Short mmCIF file of C-alpha atoms in Angstrom, two decimals:
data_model
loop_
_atom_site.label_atom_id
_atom_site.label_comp_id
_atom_site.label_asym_id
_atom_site.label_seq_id
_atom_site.Cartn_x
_atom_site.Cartn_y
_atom_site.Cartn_z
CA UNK A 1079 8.81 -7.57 -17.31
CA UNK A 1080 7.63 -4.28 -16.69
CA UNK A 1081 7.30 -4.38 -12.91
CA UNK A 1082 8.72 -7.05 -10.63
CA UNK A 1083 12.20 -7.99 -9.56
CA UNK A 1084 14.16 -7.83 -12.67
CA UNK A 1085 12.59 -5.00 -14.43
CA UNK A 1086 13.28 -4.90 -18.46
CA UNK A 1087 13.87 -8.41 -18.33
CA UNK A 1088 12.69 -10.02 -21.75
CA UNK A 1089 11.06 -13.67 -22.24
CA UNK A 1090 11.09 -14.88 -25.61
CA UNK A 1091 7.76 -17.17 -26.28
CA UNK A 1092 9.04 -20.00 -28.58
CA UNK A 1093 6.99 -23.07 -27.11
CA UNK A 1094 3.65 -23.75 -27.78
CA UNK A 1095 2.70 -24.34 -24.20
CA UNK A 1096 4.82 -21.73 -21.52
CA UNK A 1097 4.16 -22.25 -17.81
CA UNK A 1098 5.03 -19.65 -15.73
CA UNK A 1099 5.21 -19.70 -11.77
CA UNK A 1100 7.64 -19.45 -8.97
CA UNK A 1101 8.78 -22.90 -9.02
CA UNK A 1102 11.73 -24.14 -10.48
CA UNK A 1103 10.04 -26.64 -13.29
CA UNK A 1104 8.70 -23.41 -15.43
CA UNK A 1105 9.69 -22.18 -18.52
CA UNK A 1106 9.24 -18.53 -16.79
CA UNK A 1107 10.33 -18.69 -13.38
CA UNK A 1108 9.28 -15.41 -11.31
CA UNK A 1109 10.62 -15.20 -7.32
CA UNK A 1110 7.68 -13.33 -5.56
CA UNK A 1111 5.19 -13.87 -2.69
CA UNK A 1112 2.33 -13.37 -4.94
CA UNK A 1113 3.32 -15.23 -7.92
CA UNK A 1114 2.63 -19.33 -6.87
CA UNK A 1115 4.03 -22.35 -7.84
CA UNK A 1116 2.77 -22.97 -10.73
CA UNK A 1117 0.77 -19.58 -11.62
CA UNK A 1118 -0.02 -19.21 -15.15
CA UNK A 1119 0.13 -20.57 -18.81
CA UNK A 1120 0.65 -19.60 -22.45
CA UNK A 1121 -1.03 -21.70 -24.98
CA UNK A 1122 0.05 -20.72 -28.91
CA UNK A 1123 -3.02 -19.90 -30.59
CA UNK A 1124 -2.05 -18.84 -34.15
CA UNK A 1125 -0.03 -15.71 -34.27
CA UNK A 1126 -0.61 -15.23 -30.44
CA UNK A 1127 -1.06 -16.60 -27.03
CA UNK A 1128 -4.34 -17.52 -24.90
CA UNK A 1129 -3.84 -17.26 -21.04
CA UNK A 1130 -4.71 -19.60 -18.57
CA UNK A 1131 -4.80 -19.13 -14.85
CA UNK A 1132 -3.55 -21.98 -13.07
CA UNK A 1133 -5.68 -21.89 -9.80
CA UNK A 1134 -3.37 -18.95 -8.38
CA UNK A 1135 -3.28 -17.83 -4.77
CA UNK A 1136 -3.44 -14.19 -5.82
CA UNK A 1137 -4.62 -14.52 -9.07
CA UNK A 1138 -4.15 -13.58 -13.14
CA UNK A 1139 -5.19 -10.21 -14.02
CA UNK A 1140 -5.35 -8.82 -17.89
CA UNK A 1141 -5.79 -4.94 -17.83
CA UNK A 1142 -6.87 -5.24 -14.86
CA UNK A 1143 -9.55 -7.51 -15.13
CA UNK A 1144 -9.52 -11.22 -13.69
CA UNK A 1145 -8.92 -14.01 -15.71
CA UNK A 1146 -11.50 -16.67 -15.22
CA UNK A 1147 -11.13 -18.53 -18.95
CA UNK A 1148 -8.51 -18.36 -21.36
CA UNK A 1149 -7.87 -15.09 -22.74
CA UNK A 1150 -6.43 -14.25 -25.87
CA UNK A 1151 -3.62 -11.76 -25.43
CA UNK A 1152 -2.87 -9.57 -28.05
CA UNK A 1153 0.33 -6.71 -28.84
CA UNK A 1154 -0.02 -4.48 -25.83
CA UNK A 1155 -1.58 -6.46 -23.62
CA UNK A 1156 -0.46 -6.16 -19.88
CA UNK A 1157 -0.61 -8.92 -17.84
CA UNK A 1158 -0.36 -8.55 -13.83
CA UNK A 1159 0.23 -12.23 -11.53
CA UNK A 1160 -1.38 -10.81 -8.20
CA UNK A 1161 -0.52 -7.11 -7.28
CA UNK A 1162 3.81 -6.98 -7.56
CA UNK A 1163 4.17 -8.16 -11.15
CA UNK A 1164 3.12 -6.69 -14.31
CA UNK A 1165 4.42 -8.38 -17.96
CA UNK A 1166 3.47 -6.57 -21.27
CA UNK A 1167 3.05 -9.22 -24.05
CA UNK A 1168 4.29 -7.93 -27.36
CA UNK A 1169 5.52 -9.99 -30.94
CA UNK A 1170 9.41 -8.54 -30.43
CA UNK A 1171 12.13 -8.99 -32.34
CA UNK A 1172 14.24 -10.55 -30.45
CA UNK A 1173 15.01 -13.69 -31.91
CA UNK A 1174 13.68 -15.40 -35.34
CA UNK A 1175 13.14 -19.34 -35.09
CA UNK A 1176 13.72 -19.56 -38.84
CA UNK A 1177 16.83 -17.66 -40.30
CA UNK A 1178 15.82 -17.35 -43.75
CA UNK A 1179 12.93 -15.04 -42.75
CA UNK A 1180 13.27 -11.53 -43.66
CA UNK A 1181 13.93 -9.31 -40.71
CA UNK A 1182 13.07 -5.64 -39.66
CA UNK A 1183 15.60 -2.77 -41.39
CA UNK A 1184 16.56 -0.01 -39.07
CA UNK A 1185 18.96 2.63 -39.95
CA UNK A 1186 19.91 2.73 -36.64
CA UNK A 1187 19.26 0.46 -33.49
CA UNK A 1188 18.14 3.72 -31.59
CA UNK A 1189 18.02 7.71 -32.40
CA UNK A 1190 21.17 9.35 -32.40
CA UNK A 1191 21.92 10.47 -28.91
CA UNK A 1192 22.97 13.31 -29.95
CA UNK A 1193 20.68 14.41 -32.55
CA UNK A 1194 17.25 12.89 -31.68
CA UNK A 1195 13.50 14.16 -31.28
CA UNK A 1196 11.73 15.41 -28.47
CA UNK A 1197 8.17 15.43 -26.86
CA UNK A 1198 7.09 18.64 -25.68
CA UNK A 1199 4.12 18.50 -23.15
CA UNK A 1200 2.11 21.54 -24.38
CA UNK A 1201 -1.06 20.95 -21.85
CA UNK A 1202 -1.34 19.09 -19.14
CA UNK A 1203 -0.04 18.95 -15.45
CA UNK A 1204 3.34 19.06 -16.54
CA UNK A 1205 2.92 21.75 -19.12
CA UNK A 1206 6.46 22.88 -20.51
CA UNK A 1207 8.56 20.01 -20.16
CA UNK A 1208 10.88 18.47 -22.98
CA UNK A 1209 11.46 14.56 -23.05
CA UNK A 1210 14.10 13.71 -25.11
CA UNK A 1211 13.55 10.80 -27.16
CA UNK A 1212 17.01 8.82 -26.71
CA UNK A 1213 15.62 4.96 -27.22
CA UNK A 1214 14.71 2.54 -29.29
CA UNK A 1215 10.69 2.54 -27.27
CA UNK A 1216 9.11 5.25 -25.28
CA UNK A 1217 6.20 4.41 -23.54
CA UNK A 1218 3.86 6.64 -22.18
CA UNK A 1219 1.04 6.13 -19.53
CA UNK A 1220 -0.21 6.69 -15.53
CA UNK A 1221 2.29 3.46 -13.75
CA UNK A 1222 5.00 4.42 -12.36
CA UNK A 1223 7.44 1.79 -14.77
CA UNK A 1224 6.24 4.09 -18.04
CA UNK A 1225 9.44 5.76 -19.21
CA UNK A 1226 7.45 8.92 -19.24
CA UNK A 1227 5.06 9.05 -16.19
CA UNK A 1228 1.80 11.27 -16.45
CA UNK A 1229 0.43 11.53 -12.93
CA UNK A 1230 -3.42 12.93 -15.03
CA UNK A 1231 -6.34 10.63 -14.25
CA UNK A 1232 -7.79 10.60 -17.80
CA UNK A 1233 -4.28 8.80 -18.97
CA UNK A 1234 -4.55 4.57 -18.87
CA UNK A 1235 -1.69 3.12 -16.95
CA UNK A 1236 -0.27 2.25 -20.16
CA UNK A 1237 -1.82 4.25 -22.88
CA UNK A 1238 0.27 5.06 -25.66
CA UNK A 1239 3.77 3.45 -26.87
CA UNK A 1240 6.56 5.20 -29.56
CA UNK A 1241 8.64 2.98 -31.38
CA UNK A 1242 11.73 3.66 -33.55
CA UNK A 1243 11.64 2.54 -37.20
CA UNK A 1244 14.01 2.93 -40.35
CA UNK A 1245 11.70 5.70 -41.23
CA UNK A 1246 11.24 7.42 -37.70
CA UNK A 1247 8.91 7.11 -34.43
CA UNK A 1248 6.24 5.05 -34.59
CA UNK A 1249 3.25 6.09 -32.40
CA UNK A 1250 0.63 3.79 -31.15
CA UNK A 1251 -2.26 3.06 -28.87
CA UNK A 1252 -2.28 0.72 -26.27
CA UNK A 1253 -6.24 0.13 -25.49
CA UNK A 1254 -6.36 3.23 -23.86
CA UNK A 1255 -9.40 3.98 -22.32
CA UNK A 1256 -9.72 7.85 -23.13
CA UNK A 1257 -8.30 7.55 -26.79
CA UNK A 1258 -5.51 8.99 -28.21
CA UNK A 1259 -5.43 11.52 -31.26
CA UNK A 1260 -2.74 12.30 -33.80
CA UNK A 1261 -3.26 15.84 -35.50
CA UNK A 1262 -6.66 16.01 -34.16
CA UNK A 1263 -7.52 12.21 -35.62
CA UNK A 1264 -8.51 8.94 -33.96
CA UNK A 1265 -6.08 6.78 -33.23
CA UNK A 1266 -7.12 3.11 -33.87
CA UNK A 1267 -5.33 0.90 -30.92
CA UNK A 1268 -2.64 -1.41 -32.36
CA UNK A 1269 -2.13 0.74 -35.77
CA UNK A 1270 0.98 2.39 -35.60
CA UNK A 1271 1.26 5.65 -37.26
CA UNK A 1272 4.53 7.09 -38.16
CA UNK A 1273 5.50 10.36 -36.76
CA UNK A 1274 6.50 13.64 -38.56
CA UNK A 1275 7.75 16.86 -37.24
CA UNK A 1276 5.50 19.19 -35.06
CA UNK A 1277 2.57 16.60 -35.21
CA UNK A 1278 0.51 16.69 -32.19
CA UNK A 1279 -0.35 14.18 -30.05
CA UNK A 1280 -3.68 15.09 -27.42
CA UNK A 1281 -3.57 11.76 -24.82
CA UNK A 1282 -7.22 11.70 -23.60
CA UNK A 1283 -8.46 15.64 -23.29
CA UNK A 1284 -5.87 17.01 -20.95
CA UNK A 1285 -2.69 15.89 -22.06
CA UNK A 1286 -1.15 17.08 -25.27
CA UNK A 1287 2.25 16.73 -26.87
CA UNK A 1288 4.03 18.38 -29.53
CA UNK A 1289 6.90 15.63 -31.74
CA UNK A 1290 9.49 18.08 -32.94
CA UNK A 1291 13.22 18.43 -33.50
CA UNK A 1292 13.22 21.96 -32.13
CA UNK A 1293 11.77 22.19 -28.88
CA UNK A 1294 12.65 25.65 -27.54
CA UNK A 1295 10.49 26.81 -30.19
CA UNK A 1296 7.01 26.03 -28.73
CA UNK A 1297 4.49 28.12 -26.43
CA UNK A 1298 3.63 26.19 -23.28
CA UNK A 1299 0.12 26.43 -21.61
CA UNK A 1300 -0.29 26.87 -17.96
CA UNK A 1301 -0.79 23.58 -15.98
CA UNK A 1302 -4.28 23.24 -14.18
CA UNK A 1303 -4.30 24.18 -10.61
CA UNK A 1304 -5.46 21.62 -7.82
CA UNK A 1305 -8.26 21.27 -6.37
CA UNK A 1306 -9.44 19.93 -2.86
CA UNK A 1307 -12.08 18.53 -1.12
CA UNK A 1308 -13.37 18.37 2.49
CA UNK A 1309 -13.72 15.15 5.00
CA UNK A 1310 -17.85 15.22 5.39
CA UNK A 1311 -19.15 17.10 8.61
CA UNK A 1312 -20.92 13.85 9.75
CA UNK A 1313 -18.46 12.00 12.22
CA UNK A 1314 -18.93 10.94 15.80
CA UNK A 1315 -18.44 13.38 17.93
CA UNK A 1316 -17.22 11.80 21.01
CA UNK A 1317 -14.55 10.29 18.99
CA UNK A 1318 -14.12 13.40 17.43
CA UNK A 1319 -13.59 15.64 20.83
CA UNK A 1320 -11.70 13.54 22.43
CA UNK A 1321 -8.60 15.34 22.08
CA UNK A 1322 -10.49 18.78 23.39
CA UNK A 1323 -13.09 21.13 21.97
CA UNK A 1324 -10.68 23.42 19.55
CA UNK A 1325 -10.18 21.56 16.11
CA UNK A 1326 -8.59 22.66 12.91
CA UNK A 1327 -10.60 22.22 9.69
CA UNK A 1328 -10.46 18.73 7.98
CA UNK A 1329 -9.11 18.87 4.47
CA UNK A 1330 -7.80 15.59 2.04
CA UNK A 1331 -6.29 16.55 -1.13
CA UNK A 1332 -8.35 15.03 -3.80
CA UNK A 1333 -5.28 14.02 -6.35
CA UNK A 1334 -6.26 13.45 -10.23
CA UNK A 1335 -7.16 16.96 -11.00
CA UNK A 1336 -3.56 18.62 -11.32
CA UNK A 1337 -2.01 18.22 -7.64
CA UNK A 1338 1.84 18.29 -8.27
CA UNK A 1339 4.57 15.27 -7.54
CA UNK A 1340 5.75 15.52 -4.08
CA UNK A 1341 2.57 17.13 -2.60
CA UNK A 1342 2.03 14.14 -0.25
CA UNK A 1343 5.96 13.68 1.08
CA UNK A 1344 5.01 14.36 4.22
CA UNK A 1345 1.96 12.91 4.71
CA UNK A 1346 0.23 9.98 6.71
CA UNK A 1347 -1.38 6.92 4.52
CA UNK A 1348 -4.50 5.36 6.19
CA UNK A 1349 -5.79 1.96 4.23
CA UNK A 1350 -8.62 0.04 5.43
CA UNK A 1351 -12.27 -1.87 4.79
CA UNK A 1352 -14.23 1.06 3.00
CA UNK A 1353 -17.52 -0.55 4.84
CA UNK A 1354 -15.29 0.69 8.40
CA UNK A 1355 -14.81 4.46 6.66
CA UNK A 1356 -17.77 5.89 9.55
CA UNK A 1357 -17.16 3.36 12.62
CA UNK A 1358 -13.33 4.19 12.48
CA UNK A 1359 -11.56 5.63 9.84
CA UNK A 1360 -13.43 9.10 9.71
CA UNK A 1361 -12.87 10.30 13.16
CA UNK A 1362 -9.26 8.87 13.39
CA UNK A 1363 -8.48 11.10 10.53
CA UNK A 1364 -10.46 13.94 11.92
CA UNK A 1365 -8.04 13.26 15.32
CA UNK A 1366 -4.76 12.89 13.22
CA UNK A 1367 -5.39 15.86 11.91
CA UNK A 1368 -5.99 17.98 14.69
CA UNK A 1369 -3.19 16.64 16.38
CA UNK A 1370 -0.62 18.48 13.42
CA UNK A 1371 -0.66 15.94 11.26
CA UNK A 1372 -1.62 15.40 7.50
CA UNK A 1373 -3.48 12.81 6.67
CA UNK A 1374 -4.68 10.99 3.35
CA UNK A 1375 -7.48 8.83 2.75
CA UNK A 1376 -9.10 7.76 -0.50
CA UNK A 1377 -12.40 7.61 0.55
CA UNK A 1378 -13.49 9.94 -1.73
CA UNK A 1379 -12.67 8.16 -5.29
CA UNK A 1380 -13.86 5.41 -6.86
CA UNK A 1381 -12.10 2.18 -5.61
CA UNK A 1382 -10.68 1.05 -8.93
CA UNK A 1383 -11.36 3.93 -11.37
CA UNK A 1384 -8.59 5.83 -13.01
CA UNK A 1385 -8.75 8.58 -10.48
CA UNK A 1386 -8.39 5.80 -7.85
CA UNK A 1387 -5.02 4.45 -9.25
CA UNK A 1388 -3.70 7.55 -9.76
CA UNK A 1389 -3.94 8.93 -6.42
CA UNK A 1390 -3.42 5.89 -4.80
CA UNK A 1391 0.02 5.58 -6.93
CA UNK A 1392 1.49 8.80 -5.91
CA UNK A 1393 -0.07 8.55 -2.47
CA UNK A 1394 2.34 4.81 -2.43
CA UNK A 1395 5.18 6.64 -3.55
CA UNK A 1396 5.13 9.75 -1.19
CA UNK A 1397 3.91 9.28 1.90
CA UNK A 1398 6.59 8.75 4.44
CA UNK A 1399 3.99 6.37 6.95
CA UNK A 1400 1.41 3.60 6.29
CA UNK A 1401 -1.13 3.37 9.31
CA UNK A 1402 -3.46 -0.10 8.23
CA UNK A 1403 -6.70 -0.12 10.14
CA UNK A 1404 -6.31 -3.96 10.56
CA UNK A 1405 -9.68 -6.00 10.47
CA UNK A 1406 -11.02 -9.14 9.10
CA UNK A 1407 -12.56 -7.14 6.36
CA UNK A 1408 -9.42 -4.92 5.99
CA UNK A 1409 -6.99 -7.81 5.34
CA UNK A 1410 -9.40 -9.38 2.71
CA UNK A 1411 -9.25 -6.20 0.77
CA UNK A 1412 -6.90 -6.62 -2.18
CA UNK A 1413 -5.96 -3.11 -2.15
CA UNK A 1414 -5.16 -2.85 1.47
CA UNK A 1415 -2.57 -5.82 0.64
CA UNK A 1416 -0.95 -4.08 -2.28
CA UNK A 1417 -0.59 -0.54 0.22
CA UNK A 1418 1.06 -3.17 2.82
CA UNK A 1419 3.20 -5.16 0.78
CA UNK A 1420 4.57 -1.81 -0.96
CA UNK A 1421 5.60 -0.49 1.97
CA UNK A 1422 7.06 -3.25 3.34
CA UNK A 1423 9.02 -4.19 0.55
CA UNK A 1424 10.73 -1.03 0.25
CA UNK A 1425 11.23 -1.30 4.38
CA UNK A 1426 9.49 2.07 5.12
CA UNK A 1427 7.21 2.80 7.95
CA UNK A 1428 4.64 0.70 8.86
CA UNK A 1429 1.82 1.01 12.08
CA UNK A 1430 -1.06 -1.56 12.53
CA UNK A 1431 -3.77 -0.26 14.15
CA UNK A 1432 -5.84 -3.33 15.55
CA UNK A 1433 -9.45 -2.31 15.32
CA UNK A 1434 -10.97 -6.07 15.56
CA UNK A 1435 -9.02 -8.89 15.99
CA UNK A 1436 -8.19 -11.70 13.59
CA UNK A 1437 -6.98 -15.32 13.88
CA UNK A 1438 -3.79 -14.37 11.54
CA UNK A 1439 -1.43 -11.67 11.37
CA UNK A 1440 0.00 -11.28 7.56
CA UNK A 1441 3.98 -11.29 7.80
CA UNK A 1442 4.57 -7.84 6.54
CA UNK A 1443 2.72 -6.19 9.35
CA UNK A 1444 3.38 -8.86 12.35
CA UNK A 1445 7.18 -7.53 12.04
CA UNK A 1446 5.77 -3.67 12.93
CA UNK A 1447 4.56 -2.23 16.14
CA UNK A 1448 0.84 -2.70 16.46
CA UNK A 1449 -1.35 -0.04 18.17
CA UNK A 1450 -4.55 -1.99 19.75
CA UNK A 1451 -8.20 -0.19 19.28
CA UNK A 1452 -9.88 0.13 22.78
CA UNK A 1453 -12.98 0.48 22.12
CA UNK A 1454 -13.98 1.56 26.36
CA UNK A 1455 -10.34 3.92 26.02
CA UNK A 1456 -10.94 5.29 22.81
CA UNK A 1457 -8.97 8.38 24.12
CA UNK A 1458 -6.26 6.64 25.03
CA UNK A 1459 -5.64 4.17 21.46
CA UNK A 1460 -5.38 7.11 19.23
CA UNK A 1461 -3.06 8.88 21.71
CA UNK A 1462 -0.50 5.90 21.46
CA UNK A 1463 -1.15 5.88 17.58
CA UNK A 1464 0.00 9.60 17.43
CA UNK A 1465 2.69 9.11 19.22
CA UNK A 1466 4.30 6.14 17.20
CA UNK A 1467 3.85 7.93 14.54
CA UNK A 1468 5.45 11.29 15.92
CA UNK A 1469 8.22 8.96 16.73
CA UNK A 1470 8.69 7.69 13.39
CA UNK A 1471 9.75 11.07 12.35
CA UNK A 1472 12.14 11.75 14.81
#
């Protein structure tokens, strides 16, 4: 388990049919609000396991993609059961079912703590930094349960992986979708290749590493600096004025293109229907804005896309306030759920703001104060929603 609520956790796959769900006759049993009854199944298939979706509520994902018909999993693969859980399959060595097999040699069950490797990050956004290579596996990618985290939108969510061997680190690629090279060479996914000192390791085109045993030793290159990009000119202007004539300019950071950690701390996270972005979303951030706040949207990246995830990942983990722009179109978007359920799971900050009415309230925002949309008082709606949201950081 790689994300979910007993991170680290290992299953060991020694039946050839594994159900796994929330309820109490599985072989894996997972406690979550997206993971149902009976969610999922492994079927042995040779040396690996096929997945099966079970008819889920929230539904099976494989690197991201929706599984429909069995799918053959293979070392590396991740497997997400609706948006709160993510498993990476893998042939461990945990446990042999037959003792006379021959088993893996290692000089040592980890590096030495004290004398170890390092990864030195000679480009990228966080240019200069050492990571000390204490443990048995490293792993490397853009979500936030990687052991090292690259916030750089060319970088998979789970791209590379380092394992320790009798003879050394081990590195490997994990389906990336930008490649990795060792040394200036292709990596071929699932063929490790071992590691040797002051080999270089380039993760897509703008993230390199340096595998050495002296890391003081190295020249760093200067991170890239970030860039921004404008909220479009064309918004309503009645909305627009309605909090007078004198306005600020309208700026969203644009993340994926070097903005450092902790750039959005103090800012205000808007989710909603993208079909809504013109009726409602544009001039309420327009307002928001020139009432003092800061504001950030992701209007302006590809819903999905690897720029998508990584903004939307750092916008999760830094903004202090959630404002949900609740619709019947809004609460059928699986994103807007996983920006809803993340804050409310971690109890931070929460304001609906009811733009059209619908028949059923989800749980995690019927607990929060909801702002109503008046659509004859427009004036008066986004007043009260600056207000509960001044008063959330008092």
């Amino acid at each position: 388990m790689r994300r979910g609520p007993r991170p680290g956790q290992v299953f060991e796959l020694n039946r050839d049919i594994i159900t796994i769900g929330s309820g109490t006759k599985n072989d894996i049993i997972i406690l979550d609000n997206d993971v149902s009854r009976e969610h999922c199944r492994l079927v042995r298939v040779l040396a690996d396991y096929e997945l099966e979706d079970l008819r889920s509520g929230r539904g099976t994902f494989v690197s991201g993609q929706r599984v429909t018909a069995g799918w053959v999993l293979k070392p590396g693969s991740f497997i997400e059961l609706g948006e709160n859980i993510t498993l990476e399959y893998d042939r461990g060595e945990f446990k042999n079912e037959q003792p006379s097999a021959p088993q893996p040699v290692f000089q040592s069950e980890a590096p030495d703590p004290s004398v170890h490797p390092f990864l030195v990050m000679t480009l990228g956004v966080m240019a200069g930094h050492i990571y000390p290579l204490k443990t048995k596996i490293v792993r490397i990618g853009r979500d936030m349960t990687n052991d090292i985290v690259l916030q750089d939108p060319e970088v998979s969510r789970f791209h590379v992986t380092l394992k320790w061997t009798d003879t050394g680190f081990q590195l490997e690629d994990l389906n990336s979708t930008n490649g990795t090279r060792l040394n200036g060479a292709p990596l071929t996914p699932n063929e490790p290749q071992l590691l040797r000192a002051n080999d270089v390791i380039q993760l897509a085109t703008m993230a390199e590493f340096r595998y050495t045993w002296q890391p003081n030793d190295l020249p760093m290159s200067a991170p890239p600096k970030p860039a921004a990009l404008r909220v479009p000119a064309k918004l309503d202007t009645n909305e627009i004025n309605i909090l007078g004539p004198k306005r600020s300019p309208h700026q969203t950071n644009r993340l994926g293109t070097g903005l450092q950690p902790g750039a959005l701390v103090d800012h205000v996270f808007i989710t909603y229907a993208r079909e809504e972005w013109e009726a409602i979303v544009a001039p309420l951030t327009a307002i928001l804005q020139d009432a003092g706040l800061k504001v950030w949207v992701d209007q302006y990246l590809n819903q999905g896309g690897d720029d998508w995830m990584l903004a939307v990942e750092q916008a999760l983990s830094e903004c202090r306030l959630l404002v949900v722009v609740v619709s019947p179109a809004a609460l059928e978007s699986r994103y807007v759920r996983l920006a809803y359920r993340y804050f409310f799971n971690r109890e931070r900050a929460i304001i609906p703001l009811i733009y059209t009415p619908v028949e059923h309230m989800p749980l995690e925002l019927a607990t929060s104060k909801a702002i109503r949309y008046e659509r004859q008082n427009r004036k008066r709606s986004f007043n009260d929603l600056i207000e509960a949201i001044r008063q959330h950081s008092r």
